[in-house]
Each structure stands twice: as structure tokens, then as C-alpha cells.
Coordinates of C-alpha atoms and ligand atoms in Angstrom, one line a residue:
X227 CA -26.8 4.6 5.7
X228 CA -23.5 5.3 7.9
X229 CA -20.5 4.7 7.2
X230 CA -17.3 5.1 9.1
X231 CA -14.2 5.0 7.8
X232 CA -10.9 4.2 10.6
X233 CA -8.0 6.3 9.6
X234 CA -7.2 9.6 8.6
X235 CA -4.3 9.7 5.8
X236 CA -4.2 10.8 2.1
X237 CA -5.7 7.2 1.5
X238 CA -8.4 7.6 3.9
X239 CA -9.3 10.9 2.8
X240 CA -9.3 9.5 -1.0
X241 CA -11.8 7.0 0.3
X242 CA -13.7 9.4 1.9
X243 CA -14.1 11.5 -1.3
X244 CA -15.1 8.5 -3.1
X245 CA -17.6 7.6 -0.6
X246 CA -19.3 11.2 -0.9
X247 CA -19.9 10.3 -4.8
X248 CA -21.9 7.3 -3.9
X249 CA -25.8 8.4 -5.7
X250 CA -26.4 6.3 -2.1
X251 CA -26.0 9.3 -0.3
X252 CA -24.0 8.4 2.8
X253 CA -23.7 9.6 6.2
X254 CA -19.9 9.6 6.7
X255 CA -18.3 8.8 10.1
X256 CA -14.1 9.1 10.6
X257 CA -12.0 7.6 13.5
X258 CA -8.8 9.8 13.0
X259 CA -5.8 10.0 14.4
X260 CA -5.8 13.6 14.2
X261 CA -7.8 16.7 13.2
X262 CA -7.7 16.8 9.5
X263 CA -9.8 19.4 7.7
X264 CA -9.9 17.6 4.7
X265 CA -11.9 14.4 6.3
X266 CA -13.5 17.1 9.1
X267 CA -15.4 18.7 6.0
X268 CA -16.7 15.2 4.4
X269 CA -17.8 13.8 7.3
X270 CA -21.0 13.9 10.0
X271 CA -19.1 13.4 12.9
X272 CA -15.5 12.3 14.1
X273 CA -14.0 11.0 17.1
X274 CA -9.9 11.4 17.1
X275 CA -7.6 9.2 19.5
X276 CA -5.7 6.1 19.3
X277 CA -7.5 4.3 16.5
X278 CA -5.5 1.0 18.0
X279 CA -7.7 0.9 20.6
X280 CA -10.4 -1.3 19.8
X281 CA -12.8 -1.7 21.8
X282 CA -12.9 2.3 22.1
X283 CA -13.4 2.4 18.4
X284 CA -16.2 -0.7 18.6
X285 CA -18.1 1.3 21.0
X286 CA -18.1 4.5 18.8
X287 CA -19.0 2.5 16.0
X288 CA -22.2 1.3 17.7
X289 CA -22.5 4.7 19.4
X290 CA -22.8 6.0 15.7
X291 CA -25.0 3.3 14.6
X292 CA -22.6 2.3 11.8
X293 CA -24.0 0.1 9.2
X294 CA -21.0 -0.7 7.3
X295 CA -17.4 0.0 8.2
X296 CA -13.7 0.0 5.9
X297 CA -10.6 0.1 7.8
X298 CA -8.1 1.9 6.3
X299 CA -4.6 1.3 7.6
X300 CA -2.7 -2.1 8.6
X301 CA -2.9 -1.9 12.4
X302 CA -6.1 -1.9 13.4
X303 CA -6.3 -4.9 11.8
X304 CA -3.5 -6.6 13.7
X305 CA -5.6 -5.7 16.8
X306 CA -8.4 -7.9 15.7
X307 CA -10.6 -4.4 14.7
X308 CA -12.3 -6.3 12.0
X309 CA -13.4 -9.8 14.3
X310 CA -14.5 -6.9 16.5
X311 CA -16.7 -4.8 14.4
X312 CA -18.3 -8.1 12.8
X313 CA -19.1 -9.4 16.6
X314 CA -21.3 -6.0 17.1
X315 CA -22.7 -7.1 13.5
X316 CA -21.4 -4.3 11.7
X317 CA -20.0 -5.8 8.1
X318 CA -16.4 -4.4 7.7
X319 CA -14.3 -4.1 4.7
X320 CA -10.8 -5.6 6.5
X321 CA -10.0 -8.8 7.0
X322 CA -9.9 -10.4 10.4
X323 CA -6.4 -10.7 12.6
X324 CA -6.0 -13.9 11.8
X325 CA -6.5 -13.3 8.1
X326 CA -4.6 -10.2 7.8
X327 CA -1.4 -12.2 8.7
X328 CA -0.7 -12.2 5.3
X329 CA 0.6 -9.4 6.0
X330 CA 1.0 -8.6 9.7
X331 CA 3.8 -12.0 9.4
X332 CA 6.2 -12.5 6.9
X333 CA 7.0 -16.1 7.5
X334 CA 3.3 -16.8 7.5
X335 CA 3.1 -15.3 3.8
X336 CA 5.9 -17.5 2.4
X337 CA 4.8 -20.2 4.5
X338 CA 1.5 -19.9 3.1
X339 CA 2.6 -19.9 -0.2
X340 CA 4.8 -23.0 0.3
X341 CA 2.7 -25.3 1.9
X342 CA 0.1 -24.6 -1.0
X343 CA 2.5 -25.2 -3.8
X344 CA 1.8 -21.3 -5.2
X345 CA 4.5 -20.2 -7.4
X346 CA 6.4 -16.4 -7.1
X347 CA 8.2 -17.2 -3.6
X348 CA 12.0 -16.2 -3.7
X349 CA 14.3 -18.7 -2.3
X350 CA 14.0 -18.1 1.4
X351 CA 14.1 -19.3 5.1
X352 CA 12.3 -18.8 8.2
X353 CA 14.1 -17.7 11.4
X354 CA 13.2 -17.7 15.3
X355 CA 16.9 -17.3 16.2
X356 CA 20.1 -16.7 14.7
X357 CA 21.0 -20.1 14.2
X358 CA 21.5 -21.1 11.1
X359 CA 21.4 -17.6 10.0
X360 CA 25.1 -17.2 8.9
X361 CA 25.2 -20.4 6.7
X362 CA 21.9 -19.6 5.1
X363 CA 23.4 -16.0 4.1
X364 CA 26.6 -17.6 2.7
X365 CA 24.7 -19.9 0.7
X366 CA 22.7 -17.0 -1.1
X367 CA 25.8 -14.9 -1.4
X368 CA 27.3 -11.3 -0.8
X369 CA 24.1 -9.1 -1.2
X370 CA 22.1 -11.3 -2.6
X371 CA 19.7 -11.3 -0.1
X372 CA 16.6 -9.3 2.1
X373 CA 16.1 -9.4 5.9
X374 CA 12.7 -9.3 6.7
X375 CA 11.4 -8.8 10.6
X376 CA 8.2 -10.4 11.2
X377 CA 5.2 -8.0 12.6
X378 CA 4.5 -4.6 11.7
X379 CA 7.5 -2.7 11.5
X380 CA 6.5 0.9 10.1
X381 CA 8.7 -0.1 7.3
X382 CA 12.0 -0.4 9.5
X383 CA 11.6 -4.1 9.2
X384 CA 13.1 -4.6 5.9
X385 CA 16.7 -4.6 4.9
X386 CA 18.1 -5.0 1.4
X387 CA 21.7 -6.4 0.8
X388 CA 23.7 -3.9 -0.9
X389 CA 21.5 -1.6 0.0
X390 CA 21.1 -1.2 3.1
X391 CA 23.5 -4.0 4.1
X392 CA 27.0 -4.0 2.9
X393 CA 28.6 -6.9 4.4
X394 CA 27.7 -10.7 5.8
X395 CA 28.5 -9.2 9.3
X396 CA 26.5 -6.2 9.1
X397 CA 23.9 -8.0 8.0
X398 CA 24.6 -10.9 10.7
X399 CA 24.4 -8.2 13.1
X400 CA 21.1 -6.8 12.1
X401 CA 19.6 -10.2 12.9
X402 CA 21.1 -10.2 16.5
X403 CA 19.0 -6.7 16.7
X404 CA 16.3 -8.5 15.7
X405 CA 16.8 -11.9 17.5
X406 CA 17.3 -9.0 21.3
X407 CA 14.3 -7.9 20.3
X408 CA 12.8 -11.2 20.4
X409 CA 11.5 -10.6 16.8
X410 CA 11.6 -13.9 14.6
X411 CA 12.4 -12.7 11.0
X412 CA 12.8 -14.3 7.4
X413 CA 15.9 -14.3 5.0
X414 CA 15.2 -14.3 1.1
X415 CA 16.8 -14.3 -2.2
X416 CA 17.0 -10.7 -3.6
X417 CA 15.6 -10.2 -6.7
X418 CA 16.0 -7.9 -9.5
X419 CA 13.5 -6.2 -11.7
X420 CA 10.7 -3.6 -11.1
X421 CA 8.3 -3.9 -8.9
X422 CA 4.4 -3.0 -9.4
X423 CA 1.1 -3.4 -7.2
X424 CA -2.0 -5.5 -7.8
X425 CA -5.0 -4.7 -5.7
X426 CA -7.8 -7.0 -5.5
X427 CA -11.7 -6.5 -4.2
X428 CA -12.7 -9.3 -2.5
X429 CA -16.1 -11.0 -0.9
X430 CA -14.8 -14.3 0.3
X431 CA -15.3 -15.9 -3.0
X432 CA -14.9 -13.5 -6.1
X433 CA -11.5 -11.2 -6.7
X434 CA -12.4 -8.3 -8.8
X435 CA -8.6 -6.7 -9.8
X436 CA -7.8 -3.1 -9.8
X437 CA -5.6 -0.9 -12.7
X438 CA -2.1 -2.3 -11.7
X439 CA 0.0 0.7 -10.4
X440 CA 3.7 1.3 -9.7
X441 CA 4.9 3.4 -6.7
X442 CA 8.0 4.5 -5.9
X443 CA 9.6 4.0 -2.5
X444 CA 12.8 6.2 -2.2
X445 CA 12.3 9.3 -1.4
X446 CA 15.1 11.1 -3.9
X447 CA 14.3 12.1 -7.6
X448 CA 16.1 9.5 -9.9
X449 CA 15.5 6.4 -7.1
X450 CA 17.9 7.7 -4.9
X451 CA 17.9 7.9 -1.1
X452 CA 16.1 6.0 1.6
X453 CA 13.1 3.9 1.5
X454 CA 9.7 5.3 2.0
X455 CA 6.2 4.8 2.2
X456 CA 5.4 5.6 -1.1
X457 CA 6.8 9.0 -2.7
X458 CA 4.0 9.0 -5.7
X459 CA 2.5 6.8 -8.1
X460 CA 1.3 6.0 -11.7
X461 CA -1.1 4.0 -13.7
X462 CA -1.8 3.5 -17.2
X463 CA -4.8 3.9 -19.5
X464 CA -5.2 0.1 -20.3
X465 CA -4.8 -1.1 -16.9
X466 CA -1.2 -2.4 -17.2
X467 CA 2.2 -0.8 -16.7
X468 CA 4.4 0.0 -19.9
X469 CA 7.1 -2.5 -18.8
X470 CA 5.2 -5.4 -18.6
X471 CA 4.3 -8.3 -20.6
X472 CA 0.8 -9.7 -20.3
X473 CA 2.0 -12.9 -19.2
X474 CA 3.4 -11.0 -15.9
X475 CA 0.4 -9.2 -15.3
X476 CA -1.9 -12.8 -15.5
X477 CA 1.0 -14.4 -13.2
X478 CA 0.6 -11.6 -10.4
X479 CA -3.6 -12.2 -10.5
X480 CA -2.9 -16.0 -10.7
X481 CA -0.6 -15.9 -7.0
X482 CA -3.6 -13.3 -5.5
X483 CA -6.5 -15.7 -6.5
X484 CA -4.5 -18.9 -5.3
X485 CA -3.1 -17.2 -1.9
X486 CA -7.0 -15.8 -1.1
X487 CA -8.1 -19.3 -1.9
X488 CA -5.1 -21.1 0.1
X489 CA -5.7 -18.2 3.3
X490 CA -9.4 -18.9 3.4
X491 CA -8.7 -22.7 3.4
X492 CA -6.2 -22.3 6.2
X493 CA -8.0 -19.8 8.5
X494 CA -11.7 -21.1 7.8
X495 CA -12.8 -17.9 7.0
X496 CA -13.8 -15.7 4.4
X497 CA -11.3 -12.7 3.1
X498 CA -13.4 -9.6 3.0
X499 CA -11.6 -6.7 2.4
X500 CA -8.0 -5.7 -0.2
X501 CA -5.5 -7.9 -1.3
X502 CA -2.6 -6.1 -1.7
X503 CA 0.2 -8.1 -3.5
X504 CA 3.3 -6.4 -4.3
X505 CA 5.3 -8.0 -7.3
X506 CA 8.7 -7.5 -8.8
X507 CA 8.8 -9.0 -12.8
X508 CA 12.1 -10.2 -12.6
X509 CA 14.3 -12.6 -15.6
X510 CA 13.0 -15.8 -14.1
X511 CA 9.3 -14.2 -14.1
X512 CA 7.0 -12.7 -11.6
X513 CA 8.1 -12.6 -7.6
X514 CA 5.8 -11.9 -5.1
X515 CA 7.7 -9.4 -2.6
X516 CA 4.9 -9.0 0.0
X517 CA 1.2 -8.9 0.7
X518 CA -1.0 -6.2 2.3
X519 CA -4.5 -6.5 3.6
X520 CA -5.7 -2.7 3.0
X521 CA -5.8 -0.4 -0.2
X522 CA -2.0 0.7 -1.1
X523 CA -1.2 4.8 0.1
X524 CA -0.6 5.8 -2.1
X525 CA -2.2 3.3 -4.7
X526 CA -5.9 3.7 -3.9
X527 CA -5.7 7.9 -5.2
X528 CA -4.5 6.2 -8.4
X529 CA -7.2 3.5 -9.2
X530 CA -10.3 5.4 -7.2
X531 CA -9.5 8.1 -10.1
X532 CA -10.8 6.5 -12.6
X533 CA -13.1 4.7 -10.6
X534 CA -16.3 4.5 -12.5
X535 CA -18.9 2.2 -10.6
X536 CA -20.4 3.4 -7.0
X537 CA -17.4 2.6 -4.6
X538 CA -19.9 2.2 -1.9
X539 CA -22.0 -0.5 -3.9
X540 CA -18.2 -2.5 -4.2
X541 CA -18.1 -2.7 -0.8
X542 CA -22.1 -3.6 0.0
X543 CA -20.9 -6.3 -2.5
X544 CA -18.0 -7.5 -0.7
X545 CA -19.4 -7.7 2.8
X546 CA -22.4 -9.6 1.3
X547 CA -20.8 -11.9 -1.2
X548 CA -22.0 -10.3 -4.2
X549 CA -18.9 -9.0 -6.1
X550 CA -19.8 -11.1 -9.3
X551 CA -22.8 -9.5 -9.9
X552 CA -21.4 -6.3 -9.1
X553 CA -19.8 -4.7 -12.6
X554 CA -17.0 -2.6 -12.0
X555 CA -15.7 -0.3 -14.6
X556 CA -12.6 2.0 -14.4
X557 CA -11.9 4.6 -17.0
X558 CA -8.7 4.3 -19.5
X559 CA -7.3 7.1 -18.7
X560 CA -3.7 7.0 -16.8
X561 CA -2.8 8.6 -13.5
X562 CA 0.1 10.3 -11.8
X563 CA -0.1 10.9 -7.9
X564 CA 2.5 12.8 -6.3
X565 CA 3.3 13.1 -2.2
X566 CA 4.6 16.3 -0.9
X567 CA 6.3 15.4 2.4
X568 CA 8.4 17.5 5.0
X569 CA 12.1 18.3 4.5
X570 CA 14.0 15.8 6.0
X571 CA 11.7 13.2 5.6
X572 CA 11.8 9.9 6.4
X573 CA 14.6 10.0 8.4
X574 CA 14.7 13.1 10.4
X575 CA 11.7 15.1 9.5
X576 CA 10.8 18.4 10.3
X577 CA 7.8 18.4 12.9
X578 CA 4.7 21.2 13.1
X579 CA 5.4 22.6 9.7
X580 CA 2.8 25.1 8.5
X581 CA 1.3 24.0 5.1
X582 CA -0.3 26.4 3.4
X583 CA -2.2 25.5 0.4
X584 CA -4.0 28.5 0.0
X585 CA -3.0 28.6 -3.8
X586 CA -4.4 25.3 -4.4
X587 CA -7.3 26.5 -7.2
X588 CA -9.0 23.0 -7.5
X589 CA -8.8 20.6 -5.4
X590 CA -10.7 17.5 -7.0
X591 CA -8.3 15.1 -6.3
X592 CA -6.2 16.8 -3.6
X593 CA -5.0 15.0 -0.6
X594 CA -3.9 15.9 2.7
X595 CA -2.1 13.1 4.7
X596 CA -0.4 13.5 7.8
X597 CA -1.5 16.9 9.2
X598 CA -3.1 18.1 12.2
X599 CA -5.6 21.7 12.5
X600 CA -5.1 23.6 15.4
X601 CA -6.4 26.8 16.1
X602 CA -7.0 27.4 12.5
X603 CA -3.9 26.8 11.3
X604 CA -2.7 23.4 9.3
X605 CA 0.5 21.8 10.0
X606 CA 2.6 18.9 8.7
X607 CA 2.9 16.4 11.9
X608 CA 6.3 14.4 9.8
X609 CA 5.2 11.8 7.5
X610 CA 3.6 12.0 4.0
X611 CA 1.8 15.2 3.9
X612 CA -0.4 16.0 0.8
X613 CA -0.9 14.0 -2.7
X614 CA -2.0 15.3 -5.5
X615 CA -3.2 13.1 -8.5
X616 CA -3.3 13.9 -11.8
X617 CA -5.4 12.2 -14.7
X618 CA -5.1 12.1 -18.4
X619 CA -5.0 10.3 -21.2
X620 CA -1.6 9.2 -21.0
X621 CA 0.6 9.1 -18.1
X622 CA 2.7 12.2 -19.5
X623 CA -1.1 14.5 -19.3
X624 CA -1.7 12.8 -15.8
X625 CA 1.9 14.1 -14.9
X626 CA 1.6 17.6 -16.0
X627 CA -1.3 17.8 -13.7
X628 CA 0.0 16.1 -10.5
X629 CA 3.2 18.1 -11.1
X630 CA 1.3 21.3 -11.3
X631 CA -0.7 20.9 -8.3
X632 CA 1.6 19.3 -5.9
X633 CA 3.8 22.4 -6.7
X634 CA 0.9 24.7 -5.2
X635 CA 2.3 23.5 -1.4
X636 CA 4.2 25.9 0.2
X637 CA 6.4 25.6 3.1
X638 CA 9.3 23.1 4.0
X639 CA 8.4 20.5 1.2
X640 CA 9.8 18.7 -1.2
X641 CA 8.2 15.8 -3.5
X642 CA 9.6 14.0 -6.7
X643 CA 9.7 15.9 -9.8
X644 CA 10.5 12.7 -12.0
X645 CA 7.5 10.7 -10.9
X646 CA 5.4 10.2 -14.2
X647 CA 8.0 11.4 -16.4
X648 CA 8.7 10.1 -19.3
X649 CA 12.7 9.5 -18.9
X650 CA 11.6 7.4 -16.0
X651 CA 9.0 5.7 -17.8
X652 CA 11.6 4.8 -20.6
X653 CA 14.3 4.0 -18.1
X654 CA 12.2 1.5 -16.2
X655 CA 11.3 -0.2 -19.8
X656 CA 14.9 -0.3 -21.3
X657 CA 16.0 -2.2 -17.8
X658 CA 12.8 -4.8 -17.9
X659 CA 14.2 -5.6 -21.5
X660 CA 18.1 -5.8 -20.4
X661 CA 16.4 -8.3 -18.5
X662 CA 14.7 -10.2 -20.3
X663 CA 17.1 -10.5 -22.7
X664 CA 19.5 -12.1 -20.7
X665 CA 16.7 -14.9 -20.2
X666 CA 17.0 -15.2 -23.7
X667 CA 21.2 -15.7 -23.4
Ligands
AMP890 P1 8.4 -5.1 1.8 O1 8.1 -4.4 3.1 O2 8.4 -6.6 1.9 O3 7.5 -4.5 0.7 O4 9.8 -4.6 1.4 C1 10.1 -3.2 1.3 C2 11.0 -3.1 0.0 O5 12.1 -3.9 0.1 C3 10.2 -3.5 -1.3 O6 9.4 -2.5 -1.8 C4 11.3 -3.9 -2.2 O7 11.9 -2.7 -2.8 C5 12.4 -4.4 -1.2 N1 12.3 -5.9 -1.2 C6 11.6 -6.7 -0.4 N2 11.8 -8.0 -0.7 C7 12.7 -8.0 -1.7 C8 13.3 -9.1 -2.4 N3 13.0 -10.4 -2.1 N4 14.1 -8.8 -3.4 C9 14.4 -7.5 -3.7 N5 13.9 -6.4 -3.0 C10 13.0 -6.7 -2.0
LIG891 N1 2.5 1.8 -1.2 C1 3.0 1.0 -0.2 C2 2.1 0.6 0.8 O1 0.9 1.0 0.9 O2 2.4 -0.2 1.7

């Protein structure tokens, strides 16, 4: 059977390990953005360009004679790579463009959520133009609320009063950037609590949910400095995160099961592929922040950790309907993953840094993200570099792990230390219960 996999990150190459354990035996097959030994050693053959363009990437796909095929990051699916790969027959794990607007469109995600009476949406307002924009930040109040471009904005899109917006007028500003660059955009209520991610499998009918898992997007230890993609992440041994109540956790899989349900009804199609939902449990209960349409980077090294059932039988199941006959186990045991990533990063990172992870003595669940081989040599190419993921019994084990190896890359890197820690842990419980007492009050 062959299998190719689009992308070439630290998630990708996750999947790609994953894949290799399938008793199925694969034949693996990579579109990559770049020469990466990691996916270069688990794979038949690769092809590296601009995994954007799709027809390119179709033709390889048949070329290869692909039987099943997972896209890995968010913009190949904007492109309409899924509709694509399904019109030369090949089942894809991705939803189609129009599908994956729950993510690639802000306003349609809210919108979605309105029109389908779904619970979890902030208070919020759709924008093609800056009219209307001033009154509607008044009315939410001096930071109090999140400027949200529509489209896929590399993470540049979002803007956070107090923040990253200190005034009414900066933040009226920022939407006459966005309006010049004809970029329609949604305004929200900010909330306040901690934020966590629930993945979903699903077939079109059936949503199988994944170990809940909380990442942590500024890049400095203690929370500190700019937003991310993901610095590291952690998972516990009974499938939940310490600071949360039940009740949150069946709230978040409640708003995945209704919006899959809702999207299917409004696009007349079936969602095959990850639902992605990002959550904040906040004193008025559980928000829904965003959607994604792909595995979370770096979620997916968490829960395919203690992945226990064939990962390739999950997604034969998906792209045939089957998920609920398909039983999928994960172990209870926690996890830690931790991103090294160049000095610098994300705002002016160093470019073409040699990694060396010669010392690296085992590399189960080692990761190497944005790097590029030439000549025999590795080097950083600016964004997440290498994660390393630890797994234990209790988050504390998973740390010591993920601490130890990530420590094992040399040259101009730095990751976060306090990821998986307990102070954090603790802090990040004390703070969900000043909060929830104040519901109480
Ligand atoms: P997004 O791209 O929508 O995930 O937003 C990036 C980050 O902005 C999130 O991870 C949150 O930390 C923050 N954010 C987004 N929406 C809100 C909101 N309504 N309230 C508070 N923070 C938010
Ligand atoms: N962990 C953030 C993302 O995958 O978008």
C-alpha cells in the first residue's frame, strides 16, 4: 500500500514515524518542502517543491500510485488539494477547500456557529470594512477585545487587546491595515482563562476524540514574549488536563460534534480528516477560540505517543466511513513535547544555522521540523526546528525526558525549560480556580 504524506515539519515527520509502525507495512511517499533527513530515511521516494501547487503534487501522487493520502499542513488545503486528490480517486485524510473554511475564514467559523445555534462563540462581529469598527470596539471596551484577519495569516492575523494592542486607536489602526489590504476581518470579546486543544478523527459521520493537550504559544519561559506556533506541549495520563473540570472537557466535544454536524449540513459534504478545536475554559464556561482542519504541531507528537491502535487502520477508517468499528486505544501515560527553535525566533530568526544533534542517543520520539540537508550538513531554515517528546507516567516523568533530550541540540537554540513543570502545572490550576471562584461570587 502507498502512502504519501504532504508536508515535511516535526508533525509530518511524527506522522511519518507512526505510519512506519503500521503491522500494514507501508510504502511511504513525502511531498516536502525541503530536504529533511529525518522524513528522507522513512520514506520510498520524495519529491521537494512548492507543496501549494496542486496540480504538481496531484500528478506525483498518481505518478506514485498513491492509494491513500494525509495532508499535513493548513494550506494545501486552502488550495483545494483534498477535492483534488479525491477527483484522481485517491481517499485523502483533509477536508475539502470548502470544508476546511472552518478554519481557512474566521467569520465563516462564528458564522457557522451562529446560524446553528452552537454554544462557545464570544461576543463578536463580522467586518468587510471599517465601518462600524470603532463603535463596535467601544462597546466591548478598552482591551477587551481580539482582531482576527480572515484567511491564512501564518499567525500574523491575530491581535489581542492589551497585548498586542494597547489603545482603541492602535487597534483602529490595525484594522485600516487590514481593510488596505482588502482583508475582511472579525472583532471578538476577549476572554480569559486557559486554553487547551481537542482533536477529533473524523469519517463524515463518527468523531473519535483524541487525549486533550495544552500548548503553549509564547515563545519565553514563564508565558512571556511573542506569540508562536507552538513552543511545546503536554498531555495527561487520563486524557484530560489537571485544570479542568469534566463538564469543560464534555462542553469542548459537544461544540466539535455539533460544528462537524452543522459544516457537513452546510457544505453537503462529508468532513474526512482532523477537527482541531481550540478552547479556552473561561468563568462563564468553555469558549471556542478557533478551529483547524489538520493535526495540531505540535499536538499530534503528544497524542501519537501514546497512540496504541494502527494509525494507518484510523485513517483506512476515516476515508471509508468505518471509524465506529474502528477501536482506538491510547495509553495513560502523560506526555511532554518540547520545540527547540532558532535564536531570535519568531520575530527575527537566525537563518542556515547548523544543528548538530550528534549527541542525541535515542531518538524514538525525536523530531526535526524546519531544517533543510545540504551537502551533508543539517541546518535550521528559521522556524520551529526539532521537538522532542517525552512520555511517562505523570507529566513530571514525561518532562524529565523531553527536557533531557531537547537539551542534546546544539547550536544557536533555545526552547522552554518550564514546559511540563510542575510550578506551571500548579500555576495554570490555582488561576482556573481564581476563576471559578469568582463565578461563585
Ligand atoms: P487563533 O489564531 O484564533 O488561535 O488566535 C491566536 C491566539 O490568540 C490564541 O491562541 C489565543 O491565545 C488568542 N486568542 C484568540 N482569540 C481569543 C479570544 N477571543 N480571547 C482571548 N484570546 C484569544
Ligand atoms: N498548536 C497550534 C497549531 O497547530 O495551530
Amino acid at each position: 500500500m502507498n502512502i504519501l504524506l504532504i508536508g515535511s515539519g516535526a508533525r509530518e515527520h511524527a506522522i511519518l514515524k507512526a505510519l512506519q509502525q503500521s503491522p500494514q507495512q507501508p510504502k511511504l511517499f513525502c511531498c516536502a518542502v525541503s530536504h529533511h533527513p529525518g522524513i528522507a530515511g522513512l520514506t520510498h521516494a520524495r519529491w521537494v517543491g512548492d507543496i501549494g501547487d496542486v496540480q504538481t503534487v496531484v500528478a506525483q501522487a498518481v505518478l506514485w500510485q498513491i492509494d491513500l493520502a494525509i495532508i499535513g499542513p493548513e494550506a494545501p488545503l486552502e488550495k483545494g488539494m483534498a477535492d483534488a486528490l479525491w477527483a484522481v480517486n485517491i481517499p485523502t485524510i483533509g477536508p475539502t477547500k470548502a470544508l476546511a473554511q472552518i478554519e481557512t475564514s474566521k467569520s465563516f467559523a462564528r458564522d457557522l456557529l451562529k446560524k446553528h445555534h452552537i454554544p462557545g462563540s464570544p461576543r463578536y462581529r463580522c467586518f468587510s470594512d471599517i465601518s462600524g469598527v470603532k463603535a463596535f470596539l467601544s462597546e466591548l471596551g478598552e482591551n477587551q477585545y481580539v482582531i482576527k484577519a480572515n484567511g491564512l495569516m501564518g499567525g500574523k492575523g491575530v491581535k489581542v487587546g492589551g497585548d498586542h494592542l494597547h489603545s482603541l486607536t492602535e487597534a483602529y489602526q490595525f484594522c485600516e491595515t487590514l481593510q488596505a489590504q482588502h482583508l475582511s476581518f472579525v472583532i471578538e470579546e476577549k476572554c480569559v482563562g486557559e486554553e487547551f486543544s481537542l482533536m477529533c478523527f473524523c469519517d463524515g459521520r463518527t468523531l473519535v476524540p483524541m487525549p486533550l493537550v495544552q500548548d503553549h504559544k509564547r515563545a519565553l519561559v514563564g508565558d512571556t514574549g511573542p506569540n508562536t506556533g507552538g513552543m511545546g506541549s503536554y498531555s495527561d495520563a487520563n486524557h484530560s488536563l489537571p485544570f479542568l473540570t469534566t463538564k469543560e472537557v464534555s462542553a469542548a466535544l459537544a461544540i466539535n460534534v455539533a460544528a462537524i454536524n452543522a459544516l457537513q449540513t452546510e457544505c453537503d459534504e462529508k468532513y474526512i480528516g482532523i477537527l482541531y478545536g481550540s478552547y479556552m475554559a473561561t468563568r462563564e464556561g468553555v469558549r471556542l477560540i478557533e478551529f483547524n482542519a489538520r493535526f495540531g504541531d505540535p499536538e499530534v507528537m503528544n497524542v501519537l505517543a501514546v497512540l496504541q491502535t494502527d494509525f494507518l487502520e484510523i485513517c483506512q477508517a476515516m476515508t471509508t466511513g468505518t471509524l465506529s468499528e474502528c477501536a482506538i486505544h491510547f495509553a495513560n501515560q502523560a506526555t511532554v513535547c518540547k520545540y527547540a527553535v532558532p535564536e531570535g525566533y519568531p520575530d527575527a530568526p537566525l537563518n542556515a544555522q547548523r544543528l548538530d544533534i550528534s549527541n542525541m542517543t535515542h531518538d524514538d520520539h525525536f523530531y526535526l521540523g524546519a531544517v533543510d540537508e545540504r551537502d551533508g550538513t543539517l541546518y535550521a531554515t528559521g522556524s520551529r526546528t526539532a521537538a522532542a517528546v517525552g512520555v511517562g507516567d505523570t507529566i513530571c516523568m514525561a518532562e524529565k525526558q523531553a527536557e533531557e533530550q531537547i537539551s542534546q541540540v546544539k547550536g544557536s537554540f533555545y526552547h522552554r525549560d518550564d514546559i511540563g513543570k510542575w510550578e506551571l502545572i500548579q500555576k495554570r490550576i490555582a488561576w482556573m480556580q481564581t476563576i471559578r471562584e469568582k463565578e461563585v461570587v
